[in-house]
Coordinates of N, CA and C in Angstrom, one line a residue:
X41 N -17.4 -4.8 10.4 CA -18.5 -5.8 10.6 C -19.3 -6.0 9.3
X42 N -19.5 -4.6 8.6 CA -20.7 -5.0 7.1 C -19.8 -5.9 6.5
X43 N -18.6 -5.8 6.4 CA -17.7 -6.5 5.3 C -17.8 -8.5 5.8
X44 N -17.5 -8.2 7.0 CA -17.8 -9.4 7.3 C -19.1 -9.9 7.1
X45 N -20.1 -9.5 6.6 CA -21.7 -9.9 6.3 C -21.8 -10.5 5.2
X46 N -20.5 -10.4 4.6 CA -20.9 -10.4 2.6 C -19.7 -10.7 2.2
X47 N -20.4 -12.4 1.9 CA -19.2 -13.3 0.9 C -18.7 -12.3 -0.5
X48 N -17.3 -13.0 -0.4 CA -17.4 -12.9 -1.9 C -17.7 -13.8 -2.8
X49 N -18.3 -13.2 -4.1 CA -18.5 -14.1 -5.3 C -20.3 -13.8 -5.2
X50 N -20.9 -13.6 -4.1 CA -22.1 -12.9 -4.2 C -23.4 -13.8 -4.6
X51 N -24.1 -13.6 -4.8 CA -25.3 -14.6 -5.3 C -25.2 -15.1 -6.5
X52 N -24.6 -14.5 -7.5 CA -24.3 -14.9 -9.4 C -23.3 -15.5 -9.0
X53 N -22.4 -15.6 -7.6 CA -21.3 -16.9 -8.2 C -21.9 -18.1 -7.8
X54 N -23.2 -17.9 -7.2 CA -23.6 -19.6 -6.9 C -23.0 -19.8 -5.4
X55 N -22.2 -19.2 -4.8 CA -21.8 -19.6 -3.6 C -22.1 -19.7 -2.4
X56 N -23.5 -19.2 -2.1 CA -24.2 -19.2 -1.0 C -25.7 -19.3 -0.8
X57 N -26.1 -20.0 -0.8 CA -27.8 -20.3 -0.3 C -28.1 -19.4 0.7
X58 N -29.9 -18.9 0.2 CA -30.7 -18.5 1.0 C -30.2 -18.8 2.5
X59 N -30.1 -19.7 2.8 CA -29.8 -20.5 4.2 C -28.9 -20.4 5.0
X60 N -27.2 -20.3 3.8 CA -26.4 -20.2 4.0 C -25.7 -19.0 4.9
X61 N -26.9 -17.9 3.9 CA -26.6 -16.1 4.6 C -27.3 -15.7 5.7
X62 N -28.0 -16.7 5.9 CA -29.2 -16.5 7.2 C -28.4 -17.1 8.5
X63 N -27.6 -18.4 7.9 CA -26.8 -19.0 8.7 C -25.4 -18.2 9.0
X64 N -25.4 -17.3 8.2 CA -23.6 -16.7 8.5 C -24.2 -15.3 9.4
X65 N -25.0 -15.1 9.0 CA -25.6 -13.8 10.3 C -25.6 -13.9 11.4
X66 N -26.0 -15.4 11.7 CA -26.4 -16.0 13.1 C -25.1 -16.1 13.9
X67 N -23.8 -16.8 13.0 CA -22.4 -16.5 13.3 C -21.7 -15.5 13.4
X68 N -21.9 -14.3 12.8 CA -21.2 -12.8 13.2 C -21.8 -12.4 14.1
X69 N -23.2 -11.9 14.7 CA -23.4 -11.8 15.7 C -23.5 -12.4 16.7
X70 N -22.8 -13.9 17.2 CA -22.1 -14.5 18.1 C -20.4 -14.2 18.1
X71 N -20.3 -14.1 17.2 CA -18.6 -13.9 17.3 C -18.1 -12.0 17.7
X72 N -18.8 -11.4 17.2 CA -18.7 -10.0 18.0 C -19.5 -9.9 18.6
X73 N -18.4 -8.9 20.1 CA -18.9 -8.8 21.1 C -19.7 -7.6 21.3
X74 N -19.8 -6.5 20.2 CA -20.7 -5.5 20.2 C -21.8 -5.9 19.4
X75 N -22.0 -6.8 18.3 CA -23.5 -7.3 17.9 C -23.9 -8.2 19.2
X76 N -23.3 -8.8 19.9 CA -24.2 -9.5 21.1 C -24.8 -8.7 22.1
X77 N -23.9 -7.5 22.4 CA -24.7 -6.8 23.1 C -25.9 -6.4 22.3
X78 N -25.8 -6.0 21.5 CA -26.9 -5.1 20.5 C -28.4 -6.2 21.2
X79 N -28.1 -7.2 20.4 CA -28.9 -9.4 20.1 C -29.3 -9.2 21.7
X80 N -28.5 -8.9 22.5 CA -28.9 -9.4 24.2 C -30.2 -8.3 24.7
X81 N -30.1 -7.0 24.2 CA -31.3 -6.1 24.1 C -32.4 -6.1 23.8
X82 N -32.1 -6.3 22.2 CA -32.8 -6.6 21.2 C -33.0 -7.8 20.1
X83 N -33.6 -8.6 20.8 CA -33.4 -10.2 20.4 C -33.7 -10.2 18.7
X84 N -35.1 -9.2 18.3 CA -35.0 -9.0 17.2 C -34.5 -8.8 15.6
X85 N -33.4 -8.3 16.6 CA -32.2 -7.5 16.0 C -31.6 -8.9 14.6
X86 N -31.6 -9.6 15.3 CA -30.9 -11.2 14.5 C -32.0 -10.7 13.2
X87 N -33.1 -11.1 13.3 CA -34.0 -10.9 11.9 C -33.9 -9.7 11.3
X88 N -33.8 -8.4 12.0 CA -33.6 -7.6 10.7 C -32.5 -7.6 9.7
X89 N -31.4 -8.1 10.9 CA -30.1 -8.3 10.3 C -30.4 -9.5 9.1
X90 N -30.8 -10.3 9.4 CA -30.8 -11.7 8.2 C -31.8 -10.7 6.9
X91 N -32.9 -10.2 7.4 CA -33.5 -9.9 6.2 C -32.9 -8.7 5.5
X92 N -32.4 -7.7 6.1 CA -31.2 -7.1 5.2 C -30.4 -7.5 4.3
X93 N -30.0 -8.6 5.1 CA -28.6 -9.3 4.2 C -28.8 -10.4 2.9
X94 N -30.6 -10.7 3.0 CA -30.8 -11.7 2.1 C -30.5 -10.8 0.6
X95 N -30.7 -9.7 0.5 CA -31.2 -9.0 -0.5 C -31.8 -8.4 -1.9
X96 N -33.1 -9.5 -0.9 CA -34.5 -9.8 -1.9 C -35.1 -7.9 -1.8
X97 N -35.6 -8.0 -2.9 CA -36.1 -6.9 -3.3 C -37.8 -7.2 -2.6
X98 N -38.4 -6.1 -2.2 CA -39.8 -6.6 -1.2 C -40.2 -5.0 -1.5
X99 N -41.7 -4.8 -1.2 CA -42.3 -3.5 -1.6 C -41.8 -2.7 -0.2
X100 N -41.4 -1.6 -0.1 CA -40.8 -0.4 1.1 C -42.0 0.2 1.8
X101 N -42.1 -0.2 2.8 CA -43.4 -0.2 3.7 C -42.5 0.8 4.9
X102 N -42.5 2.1 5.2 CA -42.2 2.2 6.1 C -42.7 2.1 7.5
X103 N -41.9 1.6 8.6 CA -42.6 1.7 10.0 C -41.9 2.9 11.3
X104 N -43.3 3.2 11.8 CA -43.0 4.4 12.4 C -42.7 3.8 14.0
X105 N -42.6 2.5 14.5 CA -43.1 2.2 15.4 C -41.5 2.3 16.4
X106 N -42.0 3.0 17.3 CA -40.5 3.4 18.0 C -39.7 2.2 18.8
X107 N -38.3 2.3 19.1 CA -37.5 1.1 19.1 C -37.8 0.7 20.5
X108 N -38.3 1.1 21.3 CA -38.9 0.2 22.7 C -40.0 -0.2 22.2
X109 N -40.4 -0.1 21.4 CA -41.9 -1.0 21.2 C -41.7 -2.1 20.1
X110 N -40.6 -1.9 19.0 CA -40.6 -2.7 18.2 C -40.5 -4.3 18.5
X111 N -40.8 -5.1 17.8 CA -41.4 -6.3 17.9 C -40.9 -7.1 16.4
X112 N -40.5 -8.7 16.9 CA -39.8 -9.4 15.5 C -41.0 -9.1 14.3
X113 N -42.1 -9.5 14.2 CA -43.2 -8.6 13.0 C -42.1 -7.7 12.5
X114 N -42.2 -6.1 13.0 CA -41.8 -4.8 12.6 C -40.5 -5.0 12.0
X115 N -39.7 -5.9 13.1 CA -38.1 -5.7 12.2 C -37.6 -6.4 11.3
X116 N -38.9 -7.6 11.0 CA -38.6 -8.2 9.7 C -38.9 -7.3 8.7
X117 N -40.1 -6.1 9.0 CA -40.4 -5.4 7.7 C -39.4 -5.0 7.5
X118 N -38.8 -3.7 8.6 CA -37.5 -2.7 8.6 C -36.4 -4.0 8.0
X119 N -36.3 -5.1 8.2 CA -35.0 -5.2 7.7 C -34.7 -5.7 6.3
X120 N -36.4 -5.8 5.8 CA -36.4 -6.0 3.8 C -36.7 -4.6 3.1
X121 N -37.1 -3.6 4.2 CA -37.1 -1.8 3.7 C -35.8 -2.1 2.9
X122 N -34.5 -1.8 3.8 CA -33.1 -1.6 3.2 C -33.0 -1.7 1.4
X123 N -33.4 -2.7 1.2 CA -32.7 -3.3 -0.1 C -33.6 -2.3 -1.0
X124 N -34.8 -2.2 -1.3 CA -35.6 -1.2 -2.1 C -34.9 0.8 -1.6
X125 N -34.5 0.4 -0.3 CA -33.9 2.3 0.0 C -32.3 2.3 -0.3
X126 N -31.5 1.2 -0.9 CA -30.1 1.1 -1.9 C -30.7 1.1 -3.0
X127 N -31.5 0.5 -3.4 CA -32.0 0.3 -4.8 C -32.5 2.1 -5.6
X128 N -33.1 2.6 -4.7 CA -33.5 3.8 -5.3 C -32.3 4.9 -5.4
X129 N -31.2 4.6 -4.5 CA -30.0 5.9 -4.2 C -29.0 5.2 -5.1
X130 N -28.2 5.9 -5.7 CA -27.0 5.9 -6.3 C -25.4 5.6 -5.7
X131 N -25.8 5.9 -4.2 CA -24.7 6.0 -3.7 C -25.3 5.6 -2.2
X132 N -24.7 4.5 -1.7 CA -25.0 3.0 -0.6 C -25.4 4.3 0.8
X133 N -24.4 5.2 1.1 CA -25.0 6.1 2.5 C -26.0 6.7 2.3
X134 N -26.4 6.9 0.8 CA -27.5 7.7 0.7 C -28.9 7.0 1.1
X135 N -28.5 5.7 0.9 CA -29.4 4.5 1.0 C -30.2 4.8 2.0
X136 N -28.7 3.9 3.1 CA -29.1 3.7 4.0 C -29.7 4.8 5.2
X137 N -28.9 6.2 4.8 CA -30.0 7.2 5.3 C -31.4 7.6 5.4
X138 N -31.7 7.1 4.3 CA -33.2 6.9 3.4 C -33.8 6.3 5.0
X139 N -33.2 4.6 4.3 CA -33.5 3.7 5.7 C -33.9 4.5 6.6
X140 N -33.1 5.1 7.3 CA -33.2 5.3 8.8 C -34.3 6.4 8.8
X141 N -34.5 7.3 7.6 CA -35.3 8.2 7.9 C -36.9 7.6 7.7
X142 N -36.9 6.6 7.3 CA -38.1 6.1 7.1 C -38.4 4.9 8.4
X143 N -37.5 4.5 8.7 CA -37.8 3.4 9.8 C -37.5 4.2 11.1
X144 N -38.8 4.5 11.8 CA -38.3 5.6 13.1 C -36.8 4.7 14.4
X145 N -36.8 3.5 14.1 CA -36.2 2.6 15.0 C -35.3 2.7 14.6
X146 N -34.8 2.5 13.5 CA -33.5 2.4 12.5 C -32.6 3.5 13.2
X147 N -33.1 4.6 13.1 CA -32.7 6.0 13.9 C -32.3 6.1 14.9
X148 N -33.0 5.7 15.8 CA -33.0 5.6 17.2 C -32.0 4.4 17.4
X149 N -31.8 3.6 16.8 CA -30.6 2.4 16.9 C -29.7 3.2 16.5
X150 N -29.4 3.5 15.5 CA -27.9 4.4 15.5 C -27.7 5.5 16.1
X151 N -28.7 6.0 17.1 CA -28.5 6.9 18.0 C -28.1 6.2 19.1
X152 N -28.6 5.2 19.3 CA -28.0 4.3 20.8 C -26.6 3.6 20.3
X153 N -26.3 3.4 19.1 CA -24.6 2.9 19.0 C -24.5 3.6 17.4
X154 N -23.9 4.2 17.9 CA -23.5 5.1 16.5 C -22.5 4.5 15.5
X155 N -21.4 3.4 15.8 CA -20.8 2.7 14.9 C -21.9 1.9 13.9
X156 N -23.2 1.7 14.1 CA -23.7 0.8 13.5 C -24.1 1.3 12.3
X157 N -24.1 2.7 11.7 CA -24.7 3.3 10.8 C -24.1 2.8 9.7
X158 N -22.6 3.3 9.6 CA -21.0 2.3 9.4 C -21.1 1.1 9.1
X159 N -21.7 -0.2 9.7 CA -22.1 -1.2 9.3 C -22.6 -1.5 8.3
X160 N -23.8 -0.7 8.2 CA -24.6 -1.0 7.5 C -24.4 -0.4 6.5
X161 N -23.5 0.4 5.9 CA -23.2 1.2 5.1 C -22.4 -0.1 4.1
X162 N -21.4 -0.7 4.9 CA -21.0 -1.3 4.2 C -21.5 -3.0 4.1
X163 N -22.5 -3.3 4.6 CA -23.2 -4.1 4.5 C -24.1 -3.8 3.0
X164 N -24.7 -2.9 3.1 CA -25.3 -2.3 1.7 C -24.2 -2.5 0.7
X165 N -23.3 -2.3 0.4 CA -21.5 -2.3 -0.6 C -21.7 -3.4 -1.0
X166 N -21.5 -4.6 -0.2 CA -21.5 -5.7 -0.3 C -22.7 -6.6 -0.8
X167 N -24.1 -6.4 -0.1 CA -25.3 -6.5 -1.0 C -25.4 -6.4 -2.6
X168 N -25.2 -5.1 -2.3 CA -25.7 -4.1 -4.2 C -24.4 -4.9 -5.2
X169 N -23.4 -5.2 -4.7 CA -22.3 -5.7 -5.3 C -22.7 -7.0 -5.8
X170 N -23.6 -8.0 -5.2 CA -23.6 -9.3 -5.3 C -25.2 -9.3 -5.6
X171 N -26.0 -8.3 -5.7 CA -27.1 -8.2 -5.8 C -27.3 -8.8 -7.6
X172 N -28.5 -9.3 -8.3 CA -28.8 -9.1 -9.5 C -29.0 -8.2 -9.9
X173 N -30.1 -7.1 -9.3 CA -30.1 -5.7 -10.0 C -29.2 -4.6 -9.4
X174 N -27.9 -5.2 -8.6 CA -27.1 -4.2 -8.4 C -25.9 -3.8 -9.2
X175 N -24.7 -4.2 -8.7 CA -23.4 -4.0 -9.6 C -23.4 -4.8 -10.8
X176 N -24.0 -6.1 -10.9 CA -23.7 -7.3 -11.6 C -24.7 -6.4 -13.0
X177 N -25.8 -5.9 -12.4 CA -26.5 -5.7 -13.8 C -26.5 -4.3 -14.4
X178 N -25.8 -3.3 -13.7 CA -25.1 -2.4 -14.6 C -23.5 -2.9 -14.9
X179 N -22.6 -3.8 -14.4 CA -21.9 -4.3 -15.5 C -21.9 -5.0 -16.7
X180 N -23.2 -5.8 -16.2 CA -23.5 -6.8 -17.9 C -24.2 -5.1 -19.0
X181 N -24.8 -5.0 -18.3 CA -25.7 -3.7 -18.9 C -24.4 -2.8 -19.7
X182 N -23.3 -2.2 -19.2 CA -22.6 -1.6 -19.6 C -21.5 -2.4 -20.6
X183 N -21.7 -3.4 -20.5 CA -20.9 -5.1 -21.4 C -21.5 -4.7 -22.7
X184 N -22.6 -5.1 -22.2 CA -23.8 -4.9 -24.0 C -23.9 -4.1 -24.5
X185 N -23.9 -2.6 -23.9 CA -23.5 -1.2 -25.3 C -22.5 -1.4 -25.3
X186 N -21.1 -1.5 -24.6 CA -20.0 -1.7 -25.2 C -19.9 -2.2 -26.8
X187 N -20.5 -3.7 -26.7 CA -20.7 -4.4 -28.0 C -21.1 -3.7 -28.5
X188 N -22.7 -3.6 -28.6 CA -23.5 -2.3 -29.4 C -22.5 -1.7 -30.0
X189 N -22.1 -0.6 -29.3 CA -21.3 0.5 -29.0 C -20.0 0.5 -30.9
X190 N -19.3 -0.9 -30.3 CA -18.6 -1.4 -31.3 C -19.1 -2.2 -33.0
X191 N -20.5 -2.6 -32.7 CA -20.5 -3.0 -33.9 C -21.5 -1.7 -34.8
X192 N -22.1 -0.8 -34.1 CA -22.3 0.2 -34.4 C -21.3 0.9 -35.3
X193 N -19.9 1.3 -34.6 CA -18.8 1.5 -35.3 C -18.2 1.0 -36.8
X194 N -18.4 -0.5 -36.5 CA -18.2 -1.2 -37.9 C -19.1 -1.2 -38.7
X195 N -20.1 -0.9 -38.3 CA -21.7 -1.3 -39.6 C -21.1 0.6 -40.3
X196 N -21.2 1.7 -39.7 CA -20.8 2.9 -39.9 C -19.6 2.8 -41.1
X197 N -18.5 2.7 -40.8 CA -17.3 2.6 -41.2 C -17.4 1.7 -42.8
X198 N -18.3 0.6 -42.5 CA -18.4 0.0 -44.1 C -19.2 0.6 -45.0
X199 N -20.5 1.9 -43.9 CA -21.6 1.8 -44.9 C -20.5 3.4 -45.5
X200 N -19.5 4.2 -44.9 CA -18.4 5.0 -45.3 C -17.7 4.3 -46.8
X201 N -17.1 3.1 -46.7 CA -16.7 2.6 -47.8 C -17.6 2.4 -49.1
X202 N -18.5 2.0 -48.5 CA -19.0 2.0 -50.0 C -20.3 2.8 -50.4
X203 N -20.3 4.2 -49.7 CA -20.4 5.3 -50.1 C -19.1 6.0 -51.0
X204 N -18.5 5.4 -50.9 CA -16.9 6.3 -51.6 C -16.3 7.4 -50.9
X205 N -16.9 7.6 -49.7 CA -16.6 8.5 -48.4 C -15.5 8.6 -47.9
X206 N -14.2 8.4 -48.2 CA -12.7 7.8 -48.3 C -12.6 8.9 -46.7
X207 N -12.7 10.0 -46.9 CA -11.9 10.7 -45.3 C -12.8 10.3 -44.3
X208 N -14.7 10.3 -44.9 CA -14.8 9.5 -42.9 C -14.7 8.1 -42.4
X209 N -13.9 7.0 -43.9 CA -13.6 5.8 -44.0 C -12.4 5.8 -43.0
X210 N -11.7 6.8 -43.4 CA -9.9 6.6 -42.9 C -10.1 6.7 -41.6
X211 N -11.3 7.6 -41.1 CA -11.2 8.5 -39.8 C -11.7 7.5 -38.7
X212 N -12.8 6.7 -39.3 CA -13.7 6.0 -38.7 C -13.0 4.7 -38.4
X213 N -11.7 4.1 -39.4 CA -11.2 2.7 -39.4 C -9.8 3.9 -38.3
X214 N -9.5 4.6 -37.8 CA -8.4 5.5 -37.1 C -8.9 5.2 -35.7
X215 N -10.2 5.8 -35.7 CA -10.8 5.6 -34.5 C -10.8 4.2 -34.0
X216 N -11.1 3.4 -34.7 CA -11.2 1.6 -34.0 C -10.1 1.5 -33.7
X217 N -9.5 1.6 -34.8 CA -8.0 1.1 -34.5 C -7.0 1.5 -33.4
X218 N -7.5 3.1 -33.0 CA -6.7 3.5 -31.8 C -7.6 2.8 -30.5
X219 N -9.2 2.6 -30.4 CA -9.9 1.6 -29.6 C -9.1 0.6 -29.3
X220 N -9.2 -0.6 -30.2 CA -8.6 -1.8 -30.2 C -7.1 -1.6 -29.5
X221 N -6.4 -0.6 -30.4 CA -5.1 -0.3 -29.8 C -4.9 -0.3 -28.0
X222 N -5.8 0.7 -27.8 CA -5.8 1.0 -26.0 C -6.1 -0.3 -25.5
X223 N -7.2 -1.1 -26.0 CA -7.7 -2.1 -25.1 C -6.4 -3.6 -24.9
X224 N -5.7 -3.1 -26.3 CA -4.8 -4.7 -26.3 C -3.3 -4.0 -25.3
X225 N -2.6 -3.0 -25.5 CA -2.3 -2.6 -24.4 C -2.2 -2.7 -23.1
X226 N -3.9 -2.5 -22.5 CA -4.2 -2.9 -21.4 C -4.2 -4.1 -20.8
X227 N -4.2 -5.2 -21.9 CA -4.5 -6.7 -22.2 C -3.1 -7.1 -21.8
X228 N -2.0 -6.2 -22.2 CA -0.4 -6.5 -22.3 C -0.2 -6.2 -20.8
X229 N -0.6 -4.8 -20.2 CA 0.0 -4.6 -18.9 C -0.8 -5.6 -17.6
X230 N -2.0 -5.9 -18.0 CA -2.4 -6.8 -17.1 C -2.2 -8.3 -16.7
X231 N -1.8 -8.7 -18.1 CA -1.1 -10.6 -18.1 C 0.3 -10.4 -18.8
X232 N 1.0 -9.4 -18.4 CA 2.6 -9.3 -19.3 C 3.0 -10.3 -18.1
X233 N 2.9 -10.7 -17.1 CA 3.9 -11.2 -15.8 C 3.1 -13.1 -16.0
X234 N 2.3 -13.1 -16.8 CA 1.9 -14.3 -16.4 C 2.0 -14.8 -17.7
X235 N 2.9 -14.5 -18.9 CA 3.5 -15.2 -19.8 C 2.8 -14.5 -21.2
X236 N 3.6 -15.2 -22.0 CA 3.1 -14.6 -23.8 C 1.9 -15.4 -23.9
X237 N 1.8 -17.0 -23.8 CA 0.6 -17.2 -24.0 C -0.4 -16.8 -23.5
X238 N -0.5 -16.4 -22.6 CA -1.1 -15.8 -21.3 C -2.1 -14.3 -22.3
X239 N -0.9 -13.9 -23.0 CA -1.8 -12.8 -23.3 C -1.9 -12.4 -24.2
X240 N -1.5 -13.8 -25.3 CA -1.8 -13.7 -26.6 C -3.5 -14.4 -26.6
X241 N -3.8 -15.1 -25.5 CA -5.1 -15.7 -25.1 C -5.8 -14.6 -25.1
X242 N -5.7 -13.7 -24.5 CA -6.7 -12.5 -24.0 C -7.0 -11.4 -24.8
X243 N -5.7 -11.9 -25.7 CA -5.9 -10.3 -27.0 C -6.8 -11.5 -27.8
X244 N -7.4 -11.9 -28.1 CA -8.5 -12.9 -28.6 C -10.1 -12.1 -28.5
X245 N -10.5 -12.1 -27.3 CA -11.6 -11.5 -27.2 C -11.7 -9.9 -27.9
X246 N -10.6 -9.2 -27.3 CA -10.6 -7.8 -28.1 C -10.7 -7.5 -29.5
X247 N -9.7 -8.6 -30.0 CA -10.0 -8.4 -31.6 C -10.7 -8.8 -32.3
X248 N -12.1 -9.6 -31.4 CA -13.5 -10.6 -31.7 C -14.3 -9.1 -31.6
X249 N -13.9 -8.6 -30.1 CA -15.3 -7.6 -29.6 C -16.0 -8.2 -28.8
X250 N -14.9 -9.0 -28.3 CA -16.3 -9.9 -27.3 C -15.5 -9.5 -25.8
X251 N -14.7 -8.7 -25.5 CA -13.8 -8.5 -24.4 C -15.2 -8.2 -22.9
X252 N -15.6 -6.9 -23.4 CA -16.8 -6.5 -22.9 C -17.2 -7.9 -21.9
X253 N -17.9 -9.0 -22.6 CA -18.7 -10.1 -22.2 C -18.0 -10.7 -21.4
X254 N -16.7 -11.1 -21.5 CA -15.7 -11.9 -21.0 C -15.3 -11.2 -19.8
X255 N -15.1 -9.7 -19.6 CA -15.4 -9.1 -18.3 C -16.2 -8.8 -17.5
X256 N -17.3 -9.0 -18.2 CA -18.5 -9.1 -17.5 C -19.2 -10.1 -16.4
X257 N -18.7 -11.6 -17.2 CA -18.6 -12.9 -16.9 C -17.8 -13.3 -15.9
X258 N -16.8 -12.6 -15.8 CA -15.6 -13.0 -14.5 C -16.3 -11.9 -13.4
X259 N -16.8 -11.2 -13.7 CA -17.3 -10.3 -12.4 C -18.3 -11.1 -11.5
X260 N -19.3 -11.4 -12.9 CA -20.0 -11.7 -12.3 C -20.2 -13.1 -11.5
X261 N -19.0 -14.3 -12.0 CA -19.2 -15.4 -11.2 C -17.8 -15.5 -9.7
X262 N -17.8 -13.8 -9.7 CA -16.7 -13.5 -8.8 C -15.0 -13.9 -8.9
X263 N -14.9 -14.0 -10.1 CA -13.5 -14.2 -10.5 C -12.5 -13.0 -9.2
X264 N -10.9 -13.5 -9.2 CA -10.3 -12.7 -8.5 C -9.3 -12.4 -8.8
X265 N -8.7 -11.4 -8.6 CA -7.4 -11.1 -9.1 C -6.2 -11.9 -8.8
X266 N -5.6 -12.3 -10.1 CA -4.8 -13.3 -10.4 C -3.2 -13.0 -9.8
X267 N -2.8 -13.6 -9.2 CA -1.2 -13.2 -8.7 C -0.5 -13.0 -10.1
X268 N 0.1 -11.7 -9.9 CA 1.1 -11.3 -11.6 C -0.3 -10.0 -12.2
X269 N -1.2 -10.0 -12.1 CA -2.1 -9.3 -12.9 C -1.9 -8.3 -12.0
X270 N -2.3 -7.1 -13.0 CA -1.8 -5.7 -12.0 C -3.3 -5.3 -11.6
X271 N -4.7 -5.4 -12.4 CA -6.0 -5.1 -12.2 C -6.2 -6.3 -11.5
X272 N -7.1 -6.1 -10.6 CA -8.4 -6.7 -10.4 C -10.1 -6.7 -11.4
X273 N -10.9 -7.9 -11.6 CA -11.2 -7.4 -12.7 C -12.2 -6.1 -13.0
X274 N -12.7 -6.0 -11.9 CA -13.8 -4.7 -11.5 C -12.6 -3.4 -12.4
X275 N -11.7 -3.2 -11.9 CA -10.9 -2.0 -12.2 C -10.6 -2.6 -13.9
X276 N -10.4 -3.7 -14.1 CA -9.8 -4.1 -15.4 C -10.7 -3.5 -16.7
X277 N -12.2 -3.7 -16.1 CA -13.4 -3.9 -17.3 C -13.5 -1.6 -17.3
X278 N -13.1 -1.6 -15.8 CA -13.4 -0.5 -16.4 C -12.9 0.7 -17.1
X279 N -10.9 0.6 -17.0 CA -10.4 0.5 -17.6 C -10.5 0.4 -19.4
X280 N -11.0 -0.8 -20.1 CA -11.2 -0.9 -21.2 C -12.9 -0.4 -21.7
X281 N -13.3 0.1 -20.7 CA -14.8 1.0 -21.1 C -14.4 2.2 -21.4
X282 N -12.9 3.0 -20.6 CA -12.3 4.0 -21.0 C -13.0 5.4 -20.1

């Protein structure tokens, strides 16, 4: 059910409006017959779910207010808690545990259907993935030292040369070169099935240094794994981080 909450391509691909995710909520819990029950109890339930899934960042207000008393007010807060209790955890269950320990209702709902913890677990996956300060901005983030990373290397290696430093010159132009080497490799086994041009295009960025950005850029406007390509690009970029 979380998987079904969360397009792909995510907010940075442009593919879904505010409106749009508020509108696709309203459709998964009509179309399953265990969120209707949940919706037929707890009419509420639809808004926390929408404000969860928007995932706008909002200040983490916990509420203690128990789930027979709770009221649409309370579960619009509880359902913009979520995204600030993924944002602080490293790892999406930890999150959402957060959640539940802080929203007394949250608890008490996954005590009354215990599959739903599960949901939202991967409801969070799907969020943080398509989120701007989630996956998208430790991949661009880890894009940019990459570059760093590389021209660091080169500014190093010439100020070697013309010191007259000849063995940490050799050592330093060894090291790139076996860099560059692994990454055009990788470049070979991932577009070898979709032709030479194919991946004489792609060894382009590596030997610029701009590969980093160009994997960055497909993640982020939700690119997808190409029939013939053996990576997907998530596994691709990370791959050539090494």
């Amino acid at each position: 059910l979380g998987v079904d909450m969360v397009w792909d391509g995510g907010q940075l691909g442009g593919q879904e409006s505010r409106k749009d995710r508020e509108k696709h909520m309203e459709e998964v819990c009509k179309e399953s017959a265990a969120l209707r029950e949940v919706v037929k109890k707890y009419p509420w339930f639809v808004t926390m779910l929408k404000r969860a899934r928007l995932g706008e960042l909002s200040r983490n207000k916990a509420v203690k207010v128990k789930l027979e008393c709770l009221e649409e007010k309370e579960a619009r807060v509880i359902g913009n808690n979520l995204i600030p209790c993924l944002k602080s955890r490293k790892v999406i269950a930890a999150g959402v545990d957060q959640w539940k320990l802080q929203n007394r209702a949250v608890g008490e709902l996954f005590e009354e259907f215990p599959w739903m913890e599960g949901m939202f677990v991967e409801l969070g996956k799907g969020v943080v993935k398509s989120a701007p300060w989630g996956l998208m901005f430790r991949v661009c983030f880890g894009a940019l030292t990459s570059m760093v990373d590389l021209a660091t290397d080169v500014y190093v290696t010439v100020k070697f040369l013309n010191a007259g430093k000849m063995g940490y010159f050799k050592a330093s132009v060894a090291s790139l070169g076996v860099s560059i080497g692994i990454q055009l490799y990788f470049v070979f086994l991932q577009n070898k099935k979709l032709g030479l041009r194919r991946v004489l295009k792609e060894t382009f960025p590596v030997l610029l240094g701009f590969k980093p950005a160009v994997d960055a850029y497909n993640i982020a406007k939700g690119k997808k794994q190409e029939v013939g390509q053996t990576f997907d690009p998530l596994a691709e970029m990370s791959y050539m981080k090494g």
